[in-house]
Amino acid sequence: MSKSMVRALGLALALSASAGAAAQGSYPDQPVRFVVNFTAGGPLDIMARMMGERLNAIFKQPFVVENKTGSGGNIGAAAVANAAPDGYTVLIGLDSTFTVNPSLYSSLGFRLDQLKPVMRLASSGMLIAAHPSAKADTLKGLVERGHKDPVTFSSAGNGSPGHLSLSMLQQATGMKINHIPYRGNAPAVLALVSGEVQAAALATPGLLQHVNAGTLKALAVTGSQRSPLLPSVPTTAELDYPEVRQDVLYLAMVPAQTPDAVVQTLRKAMEQVLAQPDVQQRLRAMDFTLGTLDGEAAAKELEGVRERYAKIIKSAGMKVD
């Protein structure tokens, strides 16, 4: 190759790299789509919309939330996994899609290595609550009832965090549980409040008003610490059920080939939003435990949780219809 050809090739590569850097540096220069893979109105959806509003203010670009539900979050995750890796399609989802579903579904509709975390946004525990018809004022009392007759439990669906909580509870206590999955948190709450089921493991915010009104009894939270919304309600570990431990992780994910510069721009902006005092106040009011992890640390956390849950799911014989 002649010297002139080498110089020309070098110039072309330099121009290409410069153009790529400029494109990444201008991110985002068009609307960004936030895909939420669970139903509208729940904590995940509210967080996504709040995050989108604040990022809109930072970047002066719309962040549009689209709820793409079904198959335990797999459908929404697959949509993002197969999207262009340019930072303009972002999954705002729960860890269960990546920690529970691989052991629960024969096919996810995507490969785990097609997505990578931007960051872990926050976490929360699940609340185990009972209807008065269960005649149980404590978790121990509910367990004792379940040793005699099956207790009907609602959850937000097969493969949902609540479904896993119930499997943990059943394995830890030997109680009989009749799991009834619903399409989302809201209908599962309604089933409990109406007495259609006797108990539930669900996100705390949806149950809070009913607990405060005395129409439901809060028995325990599954998280590693007590809920700030119900500080008098003990954790399952405090009640001598340490195996029933579950923290729900809230994640931002992008296609795996998304450029690091784009991921870093998005992560830094999200961290900026989560540092805003009014955002923190609102998240705590929704039972979120604040604490972020960057992409690499979040990926390692997901791997560890997935291994733990795989053993629980296999032992429980959990199935998806």
PDB file of C-alpha atoms in Angstrom, residues 180-296:
ATOM      1  CA  ILE A 180     -53.841 -17.330  42.199  1.00  0.00           C
ATOM      2  CA  PRO A 181     -52.011 -15.105  39.696  1.00  0.00           C
ATOM      3  CA  TYR A 182     -53.580 -11.880  38.401  1.00  0.00           C
ATOM      4  CA  ARG A 183     -52.618  -9.595  35.538  1.00  0.00           C
ATOM      5  CA  GLY A 184     -50.784  -6.967  37.526  1.00  0.00           C
ATOM      6  CA  ASN A 185     -50.590  -5.485  41.002  1.00  0.00           C
ATOM      7  CA  ALA A 186     -53.896  -3.571  40.935  1.00  0.00           C
ATOM      8  CA  PRO A 187     -56.214  -6.555  40.251  1.00  0.00           C
ATOM      9  CA  ALA A 188     -54.286  -8.651  42.780  1.00  0.00           C
ATOM     10  CA  VAL A 189     -54.886  -5.967  45.427  1.00  0.00           C
ATOM     11  CA  LEU A 190     -58.568  -5.793  44.520  1.00  0.00           C
ATOM     12  CA  ALA A 191     -58.881  -9.570  44.879  1.00  0.00           C
ATOM     13  CA  LEU A 192     -57.451  -9.359  48.396  1.00  0.00           C
ATOM     14  CA  VAL A 193     -59.519  -6.369  49.499  1.00  0.00           C
ATOM     15  CA  SER A 194     -62.728  -7.985  48.220  1.00  0.00           C
ATOM     16  CA  GLY A 195     -61.976 -11.246  50.032  1.00  0.00           C
ATOM     17  CA  GLU A 196     -61.616 -13.199  46.811  1.00  0.00           C
ATOM     18  CA  VAL A 197     -58.319 -14.433  48.267  1.00  0.00           C
ATOM     19  CA  GLN A 198     -57.163 -14.631  51.886  1.00  0.00           C
ATOM     20  CA  ALA A 199     -53.663 -13.187  51.586  1.00  0.00           C
ATOM     21  CA  ALA A 200     -51.151 -11.708  49.156  1.00  0.00           C
ATOM     22  CA  ALA A 201     -47.519 -10.833  48.618  1.00  0.00           C
ATOM     23  CA  LEU A 202     -47.511  -7.525  46.745  1.00  0.00           C
ATOM     24  CA  ALA A 203     -45.792  -4.152  46.485  1.00  0.00           C
ATOM     25  CA  THR A 204     -46.436  -2.121  49.635  1.00  0.00           C
ATOM     26  CA  PRO A 205     -47.853   1.090  48.081  1.00  0.00           C
ATOM     27  CA  GLY A 206     -50.861  -0.687  46.579  1.00  0.00           C
ATOM     28  CA  LEU A 207     -51.786  -2.185  49.948  1.00  0.00           C
ATOM     29  CA  LEU A 208     -50.939   0.759  52.199  1.00  0.00           C
ATOM     30  CA  GLN A 209     -54.267   2.619  52.189  1.00  0.00           C
ATOM     31  CA  HIS A 210     -56.124  -0.598  53.003  1.00  0.00           C
ATOM     32  CA  VAL A 211     -53.719  -1.459  55.826  1.00  0.00           C
ATOM     33  CA  ASN A 212     -54.070   2.055  57.251  1.00  0.00           C
ATOM     34  CA  ALA A 213     -57.857   1.789  56.979  1.00  0.00           C
ATOM     35  CA  GLY A 214     -57.811  -1.477  58.917  1.00  0.00           C
ATOM     36  CA  THR A 215     -59.371  -3.514  56.113  1.00  0.00           C
ATOM     37  CA  LEU A 216     -56.171  -5.531  55.631  1.00  0.00           C
ATOM     38  CA  LYS A 217     -53.561  -6.743  58.106  1.00  0.00           C
ATOM     39  CA  ALA A 218     -49.872  -6.215  57.311  1.00  0.00           C
ATOM     40  CA  LEU A 219     -47.962  -9.271  58.522  1.00  0.00           C
ATOM     41  CA  ALA A 220     -44.367  -8.934  57.284  1.00  0.00           C
ATOM     42  CA  VAL A 221     -42.086  -7.439  54.662  1.00  0.00           C
ATOM     43  CA  THR A 222     -39.650  -9.564  52.678  1.00  0.00           C
ATOM     44  CA  GLY A 223     -36.920  -6.961  52.269  1.00  0.00           C
ATOM     45  CA  SER A 224     -33.616  -6.823  54.081  1.00  0.00           C
ATOM     46  CA  GLN A 225     -34.939  -3.902  56.139  1.00  0.00           C
ATOM     47  CA  ARG A 226     -38.319  -2.634  57.347  1.00  0.00           C
ATOM     48  CA  SER A 227     -40.459  -0.529  55.070  1.00  0.00           C
ATOM     49  CA  PRO A 228     -40.331   3.216  55.798  1.00  0.00           C
ATOM     50  CA  LEU A 229     -44.079   3.248  55.092  1.00  0.00           C
ATOM     51  CA  LEU A 230     -44.827   0.618  57.754  1.00  0.00           C
ATOM     52  CA  PRO A 231     -41.993   0.844  60.280  1.00  0.00           C
ATOM     53  CA  SER A 232     -43.831  -1.237  62.882  1.00  0.00           C
ATOM     54  CA  VAL A 233     -44.176  -4.229  60.550  1.00  0.00           C
ATOM     55  CA  PRO A 234     -41.301  -6.706  61.011  1.00  0.00           C
ATOM     56  CA  THR A 235     -39.221  -8.289  58.282  1.00  0.00           C
ATOM     57  CA  THR A 236     -39.546 -11.998  57.624  1.00  0.00           C
ATOM     58  CA  ALA A 237     -36.014 -12.440  58.980  1.00  0.00           C
ATOM     59  CA  GLU A 238     -37.041 -10.816  62.267  1.00  0.00           C
ATOM     60  CA  LEU A 239     -39.868 -13.366  62.473  1.00  0.00           C
ATOM     61  CA  ASP A 240     -37.381 -16.243  62.152  1.00  0.00           C
ATOM     62  CA  TYR A 241     -38.005 -16.863  58.466  1.00  0.00           C
ATOM     63  CA  PRO A 242     -34.664 -15.669  57.041  1.00  0.00           C
ATOM     64  CA  GLU A 243     -35.097 -17.810  53.928  1.00  0.00           C
ATOM     65  CA  VAL A 244     -38.062 -15.652  52.918  1.00  0.00           C
ATOM     66  CA  ARG A 245     -35.874 -12.763  51.830  1.00  0.00           C
ATOM     67  CA  GLN A 246     -36.508 -10.817  48.679  1.00  0.00           C
ATOM     68  CA  ASP A 247     -35.524  -7.344  47.569  1.00  0.00           C
ATOM     69  CA  VAL A 248     -37.101  -6.243  44.309  1.00  0.00           C
ATOM     70  CA  LEU A 249     -34.535  -4.461  42.139  1.00  0.00           C
ATOM     71  CA  TYR A 250     -35.495  -1.659  39.739  1.00  0.00           C
ATOM     72  CA  LEU A 251     -33.267  -1.468  36.666  1.00  0.00           C
ATOM     73  CA  ALA A 252     -32.506   0.545  33.555  1.00  0.00           C
ATOM     74  CA  MET A 253     -31.278  -1.709  30.704  1.00  0.00           C
ATOM     75  CA  VAL A 254     -30.202  -1.155  27.105  1.00  0.00           C
ATOM     76  CA  PRO A 255     -29.195  -3.387  24.182  1.00  0.00           C
ATOM     77  CA  ALA A 256     -25.782  -4.879  24.887  1.00  0.00           C
ATOM     78  CA  GLN A 257     -24.031  -3.202  21.953  1.00  0.00           C
ATOM     79  CA  THR A 258     -25.052   0.314  23.013  1.00  0.00           C
ATOM     80  CA  PRO A 259     -21.880   2.488  23.017  1.00  0.00           C
ATOM     81  CA  ASP A 260     -20.340   3.041  26.442  1.00  0.00           C
ATOM     82  CA  ALA A 261     -20.335   6.811  25.939  1.00  0.00           C
ATOM     83  CA  VAL A 262     -24.107   6.776  25.469  1.00  0.00           C
ATOM     84  CA  VAL A 263     -24.605   4.512  28.491  1.00  0.00           C
ATOM     85  CA  GLN A 264     -22.456   6.784  30.645  1.00  0.00           C
ATOM     86  CA  THR A 265     -24.356   9.878  29.530  1.00  0.00           C
ATOM     87  CA  LEU A 266     -27.665   8.223  30.413  1.00  0.00           C
ATOM     88  CA  ARG A 267     -26.388   6.861  33.727  1.00  0.00           C
ATOM     89  CA  LYS A 268     -24.983  10.197  34.887  1.00  0.00           C
ATOM     90  CA  ALA A 269     -28.252  11.940  34.060  1.00  0.00           C
ATOM     91  CA  MET A 270     -30.267   9.291  35.910  1.00  0.00           C
ATOM     92  CA  GLU A 271     -27.993   9.642  38.937  1.00  0.00           C
ATOM     93  CA  GLN A 272     -28.534  13.401  38.774  1.00  0.00           C
ATOM     94  CA  VAL A 273     -32.310  12.865  38.828  1.00  0.00           C
ATOM     95  CA  LEU A 274     -32.144  10.410  41.729  1.00  0.00           C
ATOM     96  CA  ALA A 275     -30.068  12.900  43.736  1.00  0.00           C
ATOM     97  CA  GLN A 276     -32.818  15.549  43.603  1.00  0.00           C
ATOM     98  CA  PRO A 277     -34.361  15.924  47.095  1.00  0.00           C
ATOM     99  CA  ASP A 278     -37.985  16.024  45.914  1.00  0.00           C
ATOM    100  CA  VAL A 279     -37.434  12.903  43.798  1.00  0.00           C
ATOM    101  CA  GLN A 280     -35.934  11.094  46.785  1.00  0.00           C
ATOM    102  CA  GLN A 281     -38.858  12.152  48.960  1.00  0.00           C
ATOM    103  CA  ARG A 282     -41.381  10.858  46.450  1.00  0.00           C
ATOM    104  CA  LEU A 283     -39.555   7.564  45.975  1.00  0.00           C
ATOM    105  CA  ARG A 284     -39.367   6.950  49.715  1.00  0.00           C
ATOM    106  CA  ALA A 285     -43.105   7.635  49.902  1.00  0.00           C
ATOM    107  CA  MET A 286     -43.518   4.794  47.396  1.00  0.00           C
ATOM    108  CA  ASP A 287     -41.455   2.399  49.559  1.00  0.00           C
ATOM    109  CA  PHE A 288     -38.298   2.572  47.467  1.00  0.00           C
ATOM    110  CA  THR A 289     -34.959   2.075  49.179  1.00  0.00           C
ATOM    111  CA  LEU A 290     -32.528   4.451  47.523  1.00  0.00           C
ATOM    112  CA  GLY A 291     -29.184   3.057  46.481  1.00  0.00           C
ATOM    113  CA  THR A 292     -27.778   2.819  42.987  1.00  0.00           C
ATOM    114  CA  LEU A 293     -25.267   0.497  41.367  1.00  0.00           C
ATOM    115  CA  ASP A 294     -23.492   1.154  38.082  1.00  0.00           C
ATOM    116  CA  GLY A 295     -23.834  -1.205  35.149  1.00  0.00           C
ATOM    117  CA  GLU A 296     -21.002  -3.630  35.959  1.00  0.00           C
TER     118      GLU A 296
END
